[in-house]
XYZ file of N, CA and C in Angstrom:
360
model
N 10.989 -22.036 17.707
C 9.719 -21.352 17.873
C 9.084 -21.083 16.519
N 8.000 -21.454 16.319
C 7.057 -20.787 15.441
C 6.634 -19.340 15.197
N 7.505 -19.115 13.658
C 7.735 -17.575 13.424
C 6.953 -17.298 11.898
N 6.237 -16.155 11.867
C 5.372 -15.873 10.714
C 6.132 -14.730 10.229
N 6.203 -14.084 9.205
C 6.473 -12.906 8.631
C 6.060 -12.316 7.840
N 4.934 -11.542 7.789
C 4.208 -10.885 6.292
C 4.949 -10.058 5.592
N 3.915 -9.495 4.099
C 4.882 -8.978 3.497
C 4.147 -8.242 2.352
N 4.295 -7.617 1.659
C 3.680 -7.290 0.378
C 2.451 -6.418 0.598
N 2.258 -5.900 1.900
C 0.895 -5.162 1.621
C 1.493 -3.665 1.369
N 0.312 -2.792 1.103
C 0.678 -1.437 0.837
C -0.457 -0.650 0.486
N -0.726 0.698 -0.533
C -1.503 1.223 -0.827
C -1.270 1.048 -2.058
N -3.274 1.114 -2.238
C -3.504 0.658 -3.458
C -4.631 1.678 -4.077
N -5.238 1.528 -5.110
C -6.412 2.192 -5.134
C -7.692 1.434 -5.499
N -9.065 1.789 -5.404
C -9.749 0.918 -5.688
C -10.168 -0.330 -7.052
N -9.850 -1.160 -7.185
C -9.793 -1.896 -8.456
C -8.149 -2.525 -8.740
N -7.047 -2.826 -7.580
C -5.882 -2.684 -7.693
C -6.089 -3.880 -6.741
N -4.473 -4.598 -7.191
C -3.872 -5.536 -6.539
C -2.761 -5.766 -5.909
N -2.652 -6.709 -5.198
C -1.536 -6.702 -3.837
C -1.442 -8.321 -3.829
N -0.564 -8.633 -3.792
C 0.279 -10.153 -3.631
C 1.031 -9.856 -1.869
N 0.532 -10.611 -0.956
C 0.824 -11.018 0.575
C 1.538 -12.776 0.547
N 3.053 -12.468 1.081
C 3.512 -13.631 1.431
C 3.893 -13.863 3.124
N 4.014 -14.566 3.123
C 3.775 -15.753 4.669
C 4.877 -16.236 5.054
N 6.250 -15.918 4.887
C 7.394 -16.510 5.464
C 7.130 -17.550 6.503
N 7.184 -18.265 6.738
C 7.158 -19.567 7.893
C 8.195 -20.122 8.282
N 8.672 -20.087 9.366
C 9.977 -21.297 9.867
C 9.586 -21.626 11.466
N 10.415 -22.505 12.013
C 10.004 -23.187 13.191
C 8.679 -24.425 13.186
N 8.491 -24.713 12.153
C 7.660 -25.961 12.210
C 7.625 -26.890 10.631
N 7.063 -27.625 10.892
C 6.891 -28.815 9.478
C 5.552 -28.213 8.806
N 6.316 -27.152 7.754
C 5.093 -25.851 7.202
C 4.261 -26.949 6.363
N 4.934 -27.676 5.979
C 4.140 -28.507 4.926
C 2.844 -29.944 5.329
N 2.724 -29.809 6.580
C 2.359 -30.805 7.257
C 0.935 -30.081 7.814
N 0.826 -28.533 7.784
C -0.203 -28.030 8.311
C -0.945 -27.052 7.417
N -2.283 -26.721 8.068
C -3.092 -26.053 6.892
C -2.992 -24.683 7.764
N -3.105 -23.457 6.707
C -2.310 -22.808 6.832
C -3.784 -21.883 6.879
N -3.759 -20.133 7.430
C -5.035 -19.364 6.904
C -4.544 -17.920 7.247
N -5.236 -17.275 6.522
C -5.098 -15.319 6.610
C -6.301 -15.025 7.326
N -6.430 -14.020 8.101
C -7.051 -13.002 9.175
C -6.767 -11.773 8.167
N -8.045 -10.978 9.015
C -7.847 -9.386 8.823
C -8.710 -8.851 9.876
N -7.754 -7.699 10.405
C -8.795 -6.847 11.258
C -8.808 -5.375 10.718
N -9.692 -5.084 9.783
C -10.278 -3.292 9.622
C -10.206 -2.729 10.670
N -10.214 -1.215 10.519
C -9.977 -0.276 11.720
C -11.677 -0.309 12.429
N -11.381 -0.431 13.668
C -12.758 -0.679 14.758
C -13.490 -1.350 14.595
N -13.250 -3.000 13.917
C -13.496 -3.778 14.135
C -12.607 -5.430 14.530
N -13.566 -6.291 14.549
C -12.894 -7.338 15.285
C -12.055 -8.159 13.718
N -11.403 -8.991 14.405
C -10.636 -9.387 13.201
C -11.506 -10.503 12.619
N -11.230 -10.992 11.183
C -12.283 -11.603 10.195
C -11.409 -12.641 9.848
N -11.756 -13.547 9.540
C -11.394 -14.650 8.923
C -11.513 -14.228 7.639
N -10.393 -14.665 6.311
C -10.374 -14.341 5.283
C -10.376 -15.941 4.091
N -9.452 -16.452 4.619
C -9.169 -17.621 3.766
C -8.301 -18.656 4.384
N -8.558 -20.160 3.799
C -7.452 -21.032 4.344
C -7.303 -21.800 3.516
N -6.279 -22.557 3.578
C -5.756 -23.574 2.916
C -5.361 -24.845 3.613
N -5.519 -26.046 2.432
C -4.999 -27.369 3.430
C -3.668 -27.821 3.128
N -2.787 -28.739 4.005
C -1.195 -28.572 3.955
C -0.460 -28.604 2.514
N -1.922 -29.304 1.266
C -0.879 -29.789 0.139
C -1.194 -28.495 -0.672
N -2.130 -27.709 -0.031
C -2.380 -26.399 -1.119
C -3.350 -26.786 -2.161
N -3.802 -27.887 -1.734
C -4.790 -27.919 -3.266
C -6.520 -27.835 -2.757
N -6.871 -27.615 -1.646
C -8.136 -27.141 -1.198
C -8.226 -26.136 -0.395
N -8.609 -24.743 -1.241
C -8.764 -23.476 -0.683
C -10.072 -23.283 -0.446
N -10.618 -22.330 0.793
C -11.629 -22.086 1.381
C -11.375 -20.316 1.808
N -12.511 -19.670 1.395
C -12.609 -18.430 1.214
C -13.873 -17.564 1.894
N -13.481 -16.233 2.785
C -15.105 -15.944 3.260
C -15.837 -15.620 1.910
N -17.100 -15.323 2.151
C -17.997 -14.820 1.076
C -17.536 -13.952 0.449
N -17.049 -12.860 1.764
C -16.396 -11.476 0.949
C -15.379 -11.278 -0.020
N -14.558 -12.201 0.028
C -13.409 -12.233 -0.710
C -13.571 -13.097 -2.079
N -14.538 -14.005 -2.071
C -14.631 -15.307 -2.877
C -14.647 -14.538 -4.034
N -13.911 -15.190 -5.043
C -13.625 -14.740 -6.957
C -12.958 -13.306 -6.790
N -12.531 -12.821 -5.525
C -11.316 -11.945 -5.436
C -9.977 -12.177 -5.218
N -10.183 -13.039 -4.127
C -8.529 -13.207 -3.546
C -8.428 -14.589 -3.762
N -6.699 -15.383 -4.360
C -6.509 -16.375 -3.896
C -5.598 -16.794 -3.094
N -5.642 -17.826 -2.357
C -4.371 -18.368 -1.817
C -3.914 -19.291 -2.205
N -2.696 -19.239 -1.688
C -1.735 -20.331 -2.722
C -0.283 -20.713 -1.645
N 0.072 -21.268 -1.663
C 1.584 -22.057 -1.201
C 2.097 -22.850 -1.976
N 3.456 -22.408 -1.227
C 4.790 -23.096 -1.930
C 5.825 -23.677 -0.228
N 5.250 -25.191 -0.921
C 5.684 -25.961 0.563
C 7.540 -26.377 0.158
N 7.758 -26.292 -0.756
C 9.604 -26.291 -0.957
C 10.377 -24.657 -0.196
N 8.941 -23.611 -0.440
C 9.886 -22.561 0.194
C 9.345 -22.161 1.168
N 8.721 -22.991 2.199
C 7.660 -22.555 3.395
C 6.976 -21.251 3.257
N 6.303 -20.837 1.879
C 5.445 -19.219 1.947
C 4.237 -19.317 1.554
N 3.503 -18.637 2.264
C 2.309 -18.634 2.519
C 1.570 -17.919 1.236
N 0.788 -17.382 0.194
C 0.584 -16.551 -0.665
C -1.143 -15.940 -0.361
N -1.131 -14.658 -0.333
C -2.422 -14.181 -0.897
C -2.788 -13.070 -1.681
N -3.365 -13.841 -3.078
C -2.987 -12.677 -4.266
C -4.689 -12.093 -3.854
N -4.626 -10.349 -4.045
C -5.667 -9.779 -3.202
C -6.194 -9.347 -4.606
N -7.290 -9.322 -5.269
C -7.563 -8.266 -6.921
C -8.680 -7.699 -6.583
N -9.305 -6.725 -7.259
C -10.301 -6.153 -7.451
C -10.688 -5.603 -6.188
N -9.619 -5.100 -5.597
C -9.590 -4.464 -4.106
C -10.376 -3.377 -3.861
N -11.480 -3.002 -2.616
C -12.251 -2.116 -2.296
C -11.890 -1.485 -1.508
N -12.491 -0.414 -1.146
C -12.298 0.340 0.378
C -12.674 -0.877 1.412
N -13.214 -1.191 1.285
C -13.478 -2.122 2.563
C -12.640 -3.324 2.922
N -11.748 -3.683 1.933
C -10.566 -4.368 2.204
C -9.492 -3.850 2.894
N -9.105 -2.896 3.264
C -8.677 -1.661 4.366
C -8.493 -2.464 5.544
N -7.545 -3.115 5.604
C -7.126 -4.171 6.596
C -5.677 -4.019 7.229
N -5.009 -4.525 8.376
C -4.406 -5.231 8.920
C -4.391 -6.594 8.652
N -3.519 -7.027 7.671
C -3.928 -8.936 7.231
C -2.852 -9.461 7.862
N -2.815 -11.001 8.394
C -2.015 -11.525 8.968
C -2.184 -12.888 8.686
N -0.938 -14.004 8.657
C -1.658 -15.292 8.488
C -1.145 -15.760 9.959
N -2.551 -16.931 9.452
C -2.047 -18.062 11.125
C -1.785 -19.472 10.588
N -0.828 -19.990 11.862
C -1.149 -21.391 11.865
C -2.094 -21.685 12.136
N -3.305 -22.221 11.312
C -4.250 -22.565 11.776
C -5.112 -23.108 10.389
N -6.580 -24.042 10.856
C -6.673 -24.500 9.769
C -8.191 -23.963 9.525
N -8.694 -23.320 9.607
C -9.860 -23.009 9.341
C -10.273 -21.702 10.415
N -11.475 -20.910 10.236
C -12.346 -19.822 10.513
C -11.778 -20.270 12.205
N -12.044 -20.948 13.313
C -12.549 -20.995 14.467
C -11.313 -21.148 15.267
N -9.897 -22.135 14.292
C -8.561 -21.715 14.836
C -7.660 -20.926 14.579
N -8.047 -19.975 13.662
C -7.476 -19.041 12.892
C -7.922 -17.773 13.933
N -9.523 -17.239 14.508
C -9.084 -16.461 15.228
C -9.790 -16.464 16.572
N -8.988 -17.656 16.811
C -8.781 -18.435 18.180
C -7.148 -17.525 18.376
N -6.951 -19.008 19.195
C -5.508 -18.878 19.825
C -4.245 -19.264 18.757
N -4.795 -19.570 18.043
C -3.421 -19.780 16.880
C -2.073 -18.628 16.623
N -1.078 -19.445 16.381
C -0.439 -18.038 16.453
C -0.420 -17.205 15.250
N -0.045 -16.193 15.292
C -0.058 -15.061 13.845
C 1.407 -14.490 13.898
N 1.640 -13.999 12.651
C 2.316 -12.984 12.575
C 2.585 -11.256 12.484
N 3.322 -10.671 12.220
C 3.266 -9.337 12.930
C 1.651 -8.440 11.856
N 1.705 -9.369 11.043
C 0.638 -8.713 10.063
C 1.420 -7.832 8.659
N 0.699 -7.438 7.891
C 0.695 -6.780 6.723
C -0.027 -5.857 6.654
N -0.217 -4.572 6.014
C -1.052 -3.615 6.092
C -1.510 -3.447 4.537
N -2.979 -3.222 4.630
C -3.491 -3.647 3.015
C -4.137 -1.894 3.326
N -4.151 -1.281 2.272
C -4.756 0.316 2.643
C -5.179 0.341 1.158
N -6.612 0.391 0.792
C -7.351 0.935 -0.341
C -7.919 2.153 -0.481
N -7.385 3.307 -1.101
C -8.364 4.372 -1.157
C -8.394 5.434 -2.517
């Protein structure tokens, strides 16, 4: 079965950073493009960023762009998202999916249990 595991989120304060990894097992991690979600409190969840299987073409929402990157390491199936210059409004539930872009990411793709990103 296809299993996700986040990791690395926490509290931060505004202007502070957080590194999120992606544990992956149950599939050929390296064969698929990979992406992070977030859902803020009382709202719907957001597409954040994705990546393609070799890691070398990243795609980012507006909001995040020249903040966060993503990154993988397909020898150790983990997913990476280094978070910087963090706001209150980054105040998330982050999670990654199998999935390769905005529309299968928060579709039906699967996720994992999530990470908790808290800026204040």
């Amino acid at each position: 079965d296809v299993q996700l595991v986040e990791s690395g989120g926490g509290s931060v304060q505004p202007g502070g950073s957080l590194t999120l990894a992606c544990a992956a097992s149950g599939f050929m991690f390296s064969r698929y493009a990979m992406s992070w979600v977030r859902q803020a409190p009382g709202k719907e969840v957001g597409w954040i960023s994705s990546i393609d299987s070799a890691g070398i073409q990243p795609y980012y929402a507006d909001s995040v762009k020249g903040r966060f990157t993503i990154s993988r390491d397909n020898t150790r199936n983990i997913l990476y998202l280094r978070l910087t210059s963090l706001e209150n409004e980054d105040t998330a539930m982050c999670y990654c999916a199998k999935a390769g872009g905005p529309k299968t990411a928060l579709g039906g793709a699967v996720r994992g249990q999530g990470t908790q990103v808290t800026v204040s």
